[in-house]
């Protein structure tokens, strides 16, 4: 790693695909995230649709077997994240989708640990509801459901950037989760509002006879990439 991923950047973000890296602002602007997401999506709509279609097909094929789920999907998710980051930085390539397989063992290990930790965190939040269903307690199911919603709103949104930190900064799973938690400090409300905007964009895409989803889905991804880049900046290469 070439810089402290937890340090709060001080100067304005400047996206740079190569060089010494640029610091972020420590926060982000929702309007800028929407604007950058739209521009990056439209300018790269061909590669994005290609990655979306091929990624979906490959994911379905991998999901046919348990082995594919555990030994293929995590590395594919790494490649998708790399593609999205590179799209924002103006250097995306279709081959980014499969970039994780070039260092398969190391990346698979990190991604499996990351997936396990995230699963434990979110399954733990739903444990009350699971217990309520097991003992057939309607009141406990209701309490568990409310707790899960609160957990997602208060805790879950602060982990949205964890996957980006892991891929972008070459961090371990625990480092990436910690980095997302620290970077999102003070940005909780903006991340929550950005999540609502993601839902709105997806809904509008569905209204456009479903065809709009080919633009809406990539755009929702790019909204969060922009928010991450604004806040965390670009690492040295």
XYZ file of C-alpha atoms in Angstrom:
237
model
C 0.000 0.000 0.000
C 1.302 3.436 -0.825
C -0.768 5.592 1.503
C -2.758 5.420 4.734
C -6.283 4.364 3.675
C -7.786 5.698 6.903
C -6.366 9.215 6.745
C -9.004 11.901 6.201
C -8.095 13.714 2.964
C -8.114 17.496 3.071
C -7.995 18.871 -0.467
C -10.417 18.704 -3.377
C -10.619 15.468 -5.301
C -9.003 15.236 -8.700
C -9.514 11.968 -10.459
C -6.284 10.692 -11.962
C -5.887 7.327 -13.684
C -2.153 7.219 -13.015
C 0.590 9.000 -11.152
C 1.140 9.850 -7.503
C -2.525 9.709 -6.560
C -4.838 12.493 -5.434
C -6.497 13.057 -2.055
C -10.238 13.184 -1.597
C -12.319 15.687 0.336
C -13.381 13.392 3.177
C -16.983 13.859 2.046
C -18.989 13.947 -1.201
C -21.616 15.893 -3.058
C -24.741 13.969 -4.093
C -25.367 16.193 -7.103
C -21.821 15.641 -8.348
C -22.186 11.894 -7.781
C -25.334 11.874 -9.921
C -23.744 14.025 -12.618
C -20.542 11.985 -12.825
C -22.500 8.744 -12.789
C -24.620 9.892 -15.740
C -21.613 11.095 -17.746
C -19.524 7.991 -17.068
C -22.435 5.700 -17.897
C -23.329 7.404 -21.184
C -19.712 7.711 -22.293
C -19.024 4.036 -21.571
C -22.450 2.538 -22.220
C -21.131 -0.058 -24.693
C -18.524 -1.657 -22.404
C -20.914 -1.351 -19.465
C -23.745 -3.218 -21.165
C -21.243 -5.819 -22.361
C -19.887 -6.345 -18.848
C -23.425 -6.413 -17.438
C -24.591 -9.074 -19.885
C -21.456 -11.229 -19.818
C -21.111 -10.849 -16.051
C -24.699 -11.958 -15.536
C -24.307 -14.978 -17.812
C -21.019 -16.047 -16.209
C -22.491 -15.532 -12.728
C -25.460 -17.753 -13.568
C -23.157 -20.459 -14.922
C -20.986 -20.275 -11.805
C -24.056 -20.407 -9.575
C -25.060 -23.786 -10.997
C -22.587 -25.492 -8.673
C -21.513 -24.856 -5.084
C -17.902 -24.869 -6.268
C -18.613 -22.072 -8.735
C -20.321 -19.975 -6.071
C -17.347 -20.145 -3.729
C -14.457 -20.357 -6.193
C -15.697 -18.163 -9.041
C -18.207 -15.513 -7.998
C -15.992 -13.754 -5.415
C -13.221 -13.236 -7.983
C -15.750 -12.080 -10.577
C -17.103 -9.552 -8.074
C -13.543 -8.278 -7.607
C -13.230 -7.795 -11.369
C -16.566 -5.987 -11.596
C -15.491 -3.598 -8.857
C -12.199 -2.984 -10.663
C -14.097 -2.285 -13.896
C -16.361 0.254 -12.176
C -13.457 2.074 -10.556
C -11.554 2.177 -13.840
C -14.658 3.428 -15.640
C -14.808 6.406 -13.319
C -11.073 6.982 -13.815
C -11.420 6.929 -17.603
C -9.471 3.741 -18.310
C -11.975 0.879 -18.228
C -11.471 -2.252 -20.306
C -13.785 -5.199 -20.764
C -10.966 -7.456 -19.514
C -11.201 -5.764 -16.089
C -14.137 -8.063 -15.372
C -11.771 -11.037 -15.263
C -8.751 -9.206 -13.813
C -9.051 -10.991 -10.478
C -8.141 -14.318 -12.054
C -4.616 -13.061 -12.820
C -3.778 -13.375 -9.106
C -6.433 -15.945 -8.385
C -5.334 -17.484 -5.092
C -4.602 -14.282 -3.207
C -7.688 -12.471 -4.456
C -9.981 -15.430 -3.862
C -8.759 -15.669 -0.273
C -9.361 -11.980 0.407
C -12.766 -12.001 -1.242
C -13.934 -15.103 0.624
C -12.933 -13.588 3.964
C -14.628 -10.330 2.982
C -17.841 -12.112 1.967
C -17.810 -14.146 5.188
C -17.348 -11.081 7.400
C -20.094 -9.147 5.629
C -22.385 -12.152 5.855
C -21.755 -12.498 9.588
C -22.451 -8.793 10.120
C -25.750 -8.752 8.247
C -26.958 -12.204 9.285
C -26.233 -11.194 12.869
C -28.510 -8.197 12.406
C -31.294 -10.499 11.203
C -30.791 -13.061 13.981
C -33.666 -11.749 16.120
C -36.091 -12.203 13.241
C -34.744 -15.692 12.535
C -35.241 -16.675 16.167
C -38.772 -15.274 16.088
C -39.607 -17.384 13.058
C -38.074 -20.460 14.660
C -40.144 -20.168 17.834
C -43.139 -18.803 15.860
C -43.302 -15.551 17.807
C -45.020 -12.796 15.835
C -43.892 -10.095 18.265
C -40.252 -11.204 18.062
C -40.460 -11.323 14.255
C -41.767 -7.754 14.255
C -39.079 -6.542 16.674
C -36.431 -8.339 14.639
C -37.683 -6.788 11.413
C -37.576 -3.287 12.894
C -34.094 -3.910 14.304
C -32.869 -5.113 10.912
C -34.179 -1.975 9.206
C -32.551 0.283 11.798
C -29.310 -1.692 11.525
C -29.263 -1.333 7.743
C -29.922 2.406 7.953
C -27.446 3.133 10.745
C -24.697 0.552 10.202
C -25.173 -0.986 6.757
C -24.841 2.227 4.767
C -21.481 2.917 6.399
C -20.077 -0.275 4.887
C -21.057 0.519 1.289
C -17.516 1.550 0.374
C -15.799 -1.510 1.867
C -15.600 -3.404 -1.432
C -14.107 -0.378 -3.173
C -11.436 0.020 -0.504
C -10.550 -3.664 -0.734
C -10.047 -3.575 -4.507
C -8.790 -0.017 -4.932
C -6.288 0.046 -2.055
C -5.319 -3.636 -2.037
C -6.509 -3.999 1.562
C -7.417 -7.076 3.555
C -11.088 -7.708 4.317
C -10.878 -6.341 7.861
C -8.887 -3.300 6.737
C -11.424 -2.552 4.006
C -14.388 -2.755 6.381
C -12.604 -0.535 8.894
C -11.654 1.938 6.139
C -15.267 2.192 4.952
C -16.455 2.716 8.516
C -13.954 5.496 9.128
C -14.438 7.190 5.735
C -18.220 7.214 6.127
C -18.017 8.955 9.489
C -20.028 12.144 9.067
C -21.332 10.971 5.672
C -24.107 8.719 6.940
C -27.010 10.940 5.907
C -25.569 11.547 2.435
C -25.049 7.807 1.901
C -28.620 7.153 3.010
C -29.950 9.804 0.610
C -27.778 8.414 -2.173
C -29.334 5.004 -1.539
C -32.772 6.556 -1.973
C -31.654 8.164 -5.232
C -30.415 4.760 -6.392
C -33.910 3.368 -5.827
C -35.444 6.288 -7.747
C -33.092 5.833 -10.711
C -33.827 2.102 -10.806
C -37.578 2.751 -10.686
C -37.348 5.254 -13.549
C -35.386 2.693 -15.542
C -38.176 0.161 -15.015
C -40.774 2.653 -16.207
C -38.939 2.970 -19.525
C -40.295 -0.427 -20.598
C -37.434 -2.119 -18.755
C -34.972 -1.048 -21.456
C -34.029 1.898 -19.279
C -32.494 -0.533 -16.801
C -29.580 -0.966 -19.224
C -28.667 2.602 -18.310
C -30.150 2.787 -14.812
C -28.329 -0.228 -13.358
C -24.821 0.850 -14.429
C -25.617 4.395 -13.320
C -26.551 3.297 -9.797
C -23.197 1.535 -9.495
C -21.360 4.615 -10.737
C -23.152 6.850 -8.236
C -21.480 5.021 -5.377
C -18.140 4.883 -7.178
C -18.260 8.665 -7.556
C -19.126 9.147 -3.896
C -16.206 6.896 -2.936
C -13.740 8.699 -5.225
C -14.851 12.119 -3.966
C -14.374 11.075 -0.372
C -11.290 8.838 -0.564
C -9.532 10.155 -3.646
C -7.324 8.189 -6.004
C -4.448 6.031 -4.720
C -0.949 6.251 -6.125
C -0.261 3.812 -8.933
